[in-house]
Amino acid sequence: MSKELLTALRNRGLTEFGSVIPGETVREIIGIEYPEFGTKKDFDEVALTELGAVDYCRNVLLGEGKFLASNNGDYRILLPSENKRQIDAYMAQADRKLRRAQKLSRNTPKPAESIPAETQDVRIAMKLHGMRHRHQHRAAA
């Protein structure tokens, strides 16, 4: 279903920078429809099917330097000039997750035979530093 969605979008010329892809088009291609009435589970299943197919397309398009953004149930491939904002958002998310990892690492009781907490903290700090350095280097370029 995911590959079929990507193929159909390509065939319709909807994988170019700036392309707007109506959510209804996505759902039509993958053969799903939100029920008029149903349980939360019914709606969640349809949403997860759509999300899975779109996420596959998003990952393939990332390899082409394209970001498939979602907006109010529709999708759009960002322009190259808009990618920096998405890159910054990815970096901020990674930074937050590394800080959480650091916090968890510092506060987790360690059995005597495990890796010393200091070693784990150093690894996390090095990742944070490396990410910041790469981000600053890209921003300066």
PDB file of C-alpha atoms in Angstrom:
ATOM      1  CA  MET A   1       0.000   0.000   0.000  1.00  0.00           C
ATOM      2  CA  SER A   2       2.841   2.411   0.866  1.00  0.00           C
ATOM      3  CA  LYS A   3       4.818   1.790  -2.317  1.00  0.00           C
ATOM      4  CA  GLU A   4       1.635   2.072  -4.337  1.00  0.00           C
ATOM      5  CA  LEU A   5       0.954   5.474  -2.782  1.00  0.00           C
ATOM      6  CA  LEU A   6       4.412   6.736  -3.687  1.00  0.00           C
ATOM      7  CA  THR A   7       4.130   5.396  -7.230  1.00  0.00           C
ATOM      8  CA  ALA A   8       0.703   6.993  -7.705  1.00  0.00           C
ATOM      9  CA  LEU A   9       1.920  10.336  -6.343  1.00  0.00           C
ATOM     10  CA  ARG A  10       4.917  10.243  -8.703  1.00  0.00           C
ATOM     11  CA  ASN A  11       2.679   9.338 -11.660  1.00  0.00           C
ATOM     12  CA  ARG A  12       0.455  12.315 -10.859  1.00  0.00           C
ATOM     13  CA  GLY A  13       3.430  14.678 -10.584  1.00  0.00           C
ATOM     14  CA  LEU A  14       2.781  15.246  -6.882  1.00  0.00           C
ATOM     15  CA  THR A  15       6.298  14.583  -5.589  1.00  0.00           C
ATOM     16  CA  GLU A  16       7.865  17.806  -6.863  1.00  0.00           C
ATOM     17  CA  PHE A  17       8.921  20.663  -4.585  1.00  0.00           C
ATOM     18  CA  GLY A  18       5.892  22.733  -3.580  1.00  0.00           C
ATOM     19  CA  SER A  19       3.341  20.068  -4.553  1.00  0.00           C
ATOM     20  CA  VAL A  20       0.133  20.095  -2.526  1.00  0.00           C
ATOM     21  CA  ILE A  21      -1.403  16.682  -1.961  1.00  0.00           C
ATOM     22  CA  PRO A  22      -4.973  16.688  -0.654  1.00  0.00           C
ATOM     23  CA  GLY A  23      -5.491  14.180   2.134  1.00  0.00           C
ATOM     24  CA  GLU A  24      -8.517  12.896   0.263  1.00  0.00           C
ATOM     25  CA  THR A  25      -6.255  11.987  -2.665  1.00  0.00           C
ATOM     26  CA  VAL A  26      -3.963  10.025  -0.350  1.00  0.00           C
ATOM     27  CA  ARG A  27      -6.900   8.151   1.177  1.00  0.00           C
ATOM     28  CA  GLU A  28      -8.389   7.449  -2.252  1.00  0.00           C
ATOM     29  CA  ILE A  29      -5.086   6.006  -3.536  1.00  0.00           C
ATOM     30  CA  ILE A  30      -4.570   3.727  -0.532  1.00  0.00           C
ATOM     31  CA  GLY A  31      -8.245   2.766  -0.435  1.00  0.00           C
ATOM     32  CA  ILE A  32      -9.262   3.986   2.991  1.00  0.00           C
ATOM     33  CA  GLU A  33     -12.138   6.125   4.143  1.00  0.00           C
ATOM     34  CA  TYR A  34     -12.889   7.660   7.494  1.00  0.00           C
ATOM     35  CA  PRO A  35     -16.233   6.327   8.705  1.00  0.00           C
ATOM     36  CA  GLU A  36     -19.069   8.765   9.240  1.00  0.00           C
ATOM     37  CA  PHE A  37     -19.743   7.097  12.586  1.00  0.00           C
ATOM     38  CA  GLY A  38     -17.595   4.743  14.596  1.00  0.00           C
ATOM     39  CA  THR A  39     -15.583   4.123  17.684  1.00  0.00           C
ATOM     40  CA  LYS A  40     -12.312   5.797  18.508  1.00  0.00           C
ATOM     41  CA  LYS A  41     -10.649   2.521  17.579  1.00  0.00           C
ATOM     42  CA  ASP A  42     -12.245   2.649  14.108  1.00  0.00           C
ATOM     43  CA  PHE A  43     -10.914   6.168  13.498  1.00  0.00           C
ATOM     44  CA  ASP A  44      -7.480   5.313  14.956  1.00  0.00           C
ATOM     45  CA  GLU A  45      -7.106   2.306  12.630  1.00  0.00           C
ATOM     46  CA  VAL A  46      -7.793   4.428   9.554  1.00  0.00           C
ATOM     47  CA  ALA A  47      -5.454   7.169  10.792  1.00  0.00           C
ATOM     48  CA  LEU A  48      -2.655   4.656  11.451  1.00  0.00           C
ATOM     49  CA  THR A  49      -3.023   3.149   7.990  1.00  0.00           C
ATOM     50  CA  GLU A  50      -2.748   6.597   6.416  1.00  0.00           C
ATOM     51  CA  LEU A  51       0.144   7.557   8.681  1.00  0.00           C
ATOM     52  CA  GLY A  52       2.062   4.396   7.803  1.00  0.00           C
ATOM     53  CA  ALA A  53       1.715   4.934   4.066  1.00  0.00           C
ATOM     54  CA  VAL A  54       2.591   8.633   4.302  1.00  0.00           C
ATOM     55  CA  ASP A  55       5.556   7.914   6.572  1.00  0.00           C
ATOM     56  CA  TYR A  56       6.962   5.484   3.991  1.00  0.00           C
ATOM     57  CA  CYS A  57       6.682   8.205   1.323  1.00  0.00           C
ATOM     58  CA  ARG A  58       8.206  10.765   3.686  1.00  0.00           C
ATOM     59  CA  ASN A  59      11.245   8.544   4.299  1.00  0.00           C
ATOM     60  CA  VAL A  60      11.823   7.914   0.587  1.00  0.00           C
ATOM     61  CA  LEU A  61      11.417  11.598  -0.244  1.00  0.00           C
ATOM     62  CA  LEU A  62      13.873  12.597   2.507  1.00  0.00           C
ATOM     63  CA  GLY A  63      16.490  10.717   0.495  1.00  0.00           C
ATOM     64  CA  GLU A  64      15.710  13.096  -2.383  1.00  0.00           C
ATOM     65  CA  GLY A  65      16.022  16.211  -0.202  1.00  0.00           C
ATOM     66  CA  LYS A  66      12.244  16.647  -0.007  1.00  0.00           C
ATOM     67  CA  PHE A  67      10.171  16.921   3.159  1.00  0.00           C
ATOM     68  CA  LEU A  68       6.519  15.871   3.082  1.00  0.00           C
ATOM     69  CA  ALA A  69       4.775  18.091   5.606  1.00  0.00           C
ATOM     70  CA  SER A  70       1.243  17.603   6.879  1.00  0.00           C
ATOM     71  CA  ASN A  71      -1.156  20.476   7.358  1.00  0.00           C
ATOM     72  CA  ASN A  72      -4.803  20.184   8.420  1.00  0.00           C
ATOM     73  CA  GLY A  73      -5.257  16.743   6.857  1.00  0.00           C
ATOM     74  CA  ASP A  74      -3.479  17.622   3.623  1.00  0.00           C
ATOM     75  CA  TYR A  75       0.188  17.334   2.657  1.00  0.00           C
ATOM     76  CA  ARG A  76       2.769  19.486   0.911  1.00  0.00           C
ATOM     77  CA  ILE A  77       6.335  18.959  -0.202  1.00  0.00           C
ATOM     78  CA  LEU A  78       8.344  21.827   1.201  1.00  0.00           C
ATOM     79  CA  LEU A  79      10.364  24.040  -1.090  1.00  0.00           C
ATOM     80  CA  PRO A  80      14.148  23.747  -0.763  1.00  0.00           C
ATOM     81  CA  SER A  81      14.154  27.158   0.930  1.00  0.00           C
ATOM     82  CA  GLU A  82      11.776  25.782   3.606  1.00  0.00           C
ATOM     83  CA  ASN A  83      13.881  22.716   4.412  1.00  0.00           C
ATOM     84  CA  LYS A  84      16.140  24.655   6.807  1.00  0.00           C
ATOM     85  CA  ARG A  85      13.209  25.192   9.160  1.00  0.00           C
ATOM     86  CA  GLN A  86      12.492  21.455   9.177  1.00  0.00           C
ATOM     87  CA  ILE A  87      16.172  20.647   9.700  1.00  0.00           C
ATOM     88  CA  ASP A  88      16.210  23.019  12.682  1.00  0.00           C
ATOM     89  CA  ALA A  89      13.098  21.308  14.079  1.00  0.00           C
ATOM     90  CA  TYR A  90      14.730  17.872  13.725  1.00  0.00           C
ATOM     91  CA  MET A  91      17.858  19.157  15.482  1.00  0.00           C
ATOM     92  CA  ALA A  92      15.811  20.639  18.331  1.00  0.00           C
ATOM     93  CA  GLN A  93      13.917  17.350  18.767  1.00  0.00           C
ATOM     94  CA  ALA A  94      17.173  15.403  18.848  1.00  0.00           C
ATOM     95  CA  ASP A  95      18.649  17.873  21.331  1.00  0.00           C
ATOM     96  CA  ARG A  96      15.622  17.477  23.643  1.00  0.00           C
ATOM     97  CA  LYS A  97      15.813  13.685  23.440  1.00  0.00           C
ATOM     98  CA  LEU A  98      19.526  13.684  24.237  1.00  0.00           C
ATOM     99  CA  ARG A  99      18.916  15.932  27.257  1.00  0.00           C
ATOM    100  CA  ARG A 100      16.213  13.507  28.431  1.00  0.00           C
ATOM    101  CA  ALA A 101      18.613  10.594  27.909  1.00  0.00           C
ATOM    102  CA  GLN A 102      21.203  12.435  29.960  1.00  0.00           C
ATOM    103  CA  LYS A 103      18.704  13.100  32.752  1.00  0.00           C
ATOM    104  CA  LEU A 104      17.551   9.478  32.794  1.00  0.00           C
ATOM    105  CA  SER A 105      21.126   8.225  32.736  1.00  0.00           C
ATOM    106  CA  ARG A 106      22.145  10.447  35.670  1.00  0.00           C
ATOM    107  CA  ASN A 107      19.155   9.420  37.760  1.00  0.00           C
ATOM    108  CA  THR A 108      18.987   5.678  37.057  1.00  0.00           C
ATOM    109  CA  PRO A 109      20.357   3.531  39.892  1.00  0.00           C
ATOM    110  CA  LYS A 110      23.255   1.470  38.517  1.00  0.00           C
ATOM    111  CA  PRO A 111      24.203  -2.037  39.609  1.00  0.00           C
ATOM    112  CA  ALA A 112      27.895  -2.396  40.396  1.00  0.00           C
ATOM    113  CA  GLU A 113      28.652  -4.470  37.256  1.00  0.00           C
ATOM    114  CA  SER A 114      27.071  -2.053  34.743  1.00  0.00           C
ATOM    115  CA  ILE A 115      28.739   0.619  32.639  1.00  0.00           C
ATOM    116  CA  PRO A 116      29.778   3.508  34.893  1.00  0.00           C
ATOM    117  CA  ALA A 117      27.277   6.381  34.800  1.00  0.00           C
ATOM    118  CA  GLU A 118      30.087   8.801  34.016  1.00  0.00           C
ATOM    119  CA  THR A 119      30.873   6.890  30.806  1.00  0.00           C
ATOM    120  CA  GLN A 120      27.236   7.051  29.696  1.00  0.00           C
ATOM    121  CA  ASP A 121      27.053  10.770  30.554  1.00  0.00           C
ATOM    122  CA  VAL A 122      30.223  11.449  28.557  1.00  0.00           C
ATOM    123  CA  ARG A 123      28.787   9.619  25.505  1.00  0.00           C
ATOM    124  CA  ILE A 124      25.578  11.676  25.678  1.00  0.00           C
ATOM    125  CA  ALA A 125      27.494  14.949  26.174  1.00  0.00           C
ATOM    126  CA  MET A 126      29.685  14.127  23.160  1.00  0.00           C
ATOM    127  CA  LYS A 127      26.612  13.523  21.003  1.00  0.00           C
ATOM    128  CA  LEU A 128      25.081  16.824  22.121  1.00  0.00           C
ATOM    129  CA  HIS A 129      28.319  18.678  21.412  1.00  0.00           C
ATOM    130  CA  GLY A 130      28.731  17.012  18.022  1.00  0.00           C
ATOM    131  CA  MET A 131      25.176  17.862  16.978  1.00  0.00           C
ATOM    132  CA  ARG A 132      25.537  21.485  18.032  1.00  0.00           C
ATOM    133  CA  HIS A 133      28.871  21.778  16.240  1.00  0.00           C
ATOM    134  CA  ARG A 134      27.443  20.307  12.984  1.00  0.00           C
ATOM    135  CA  HIS A 135      24.379  22.544  13.232  1.00  0.00           C
ATOM    136  CA  GLN A 136      26.485  25.685  13.785  1.00  0.00           C
ATOM    137  CA  HIS A 137      28.765  24.678  10.920  1.00  0.00           C
ATOM    138  CA  ARG A 138      25.778  24.257   8.577  1.00  0.00           C
ATOM    139  CA  ALA A 139      24.249  27.550   9.694  1.00  0.00           C
ATOM    140  CA  ALA A 140      27.509  29.367   8.927  1.00  0.00           C
ATOM    141  CA  ALA A 141      27.747  27.811   5.449  1.00  0.00           C
TER     142      ALA A 141
END
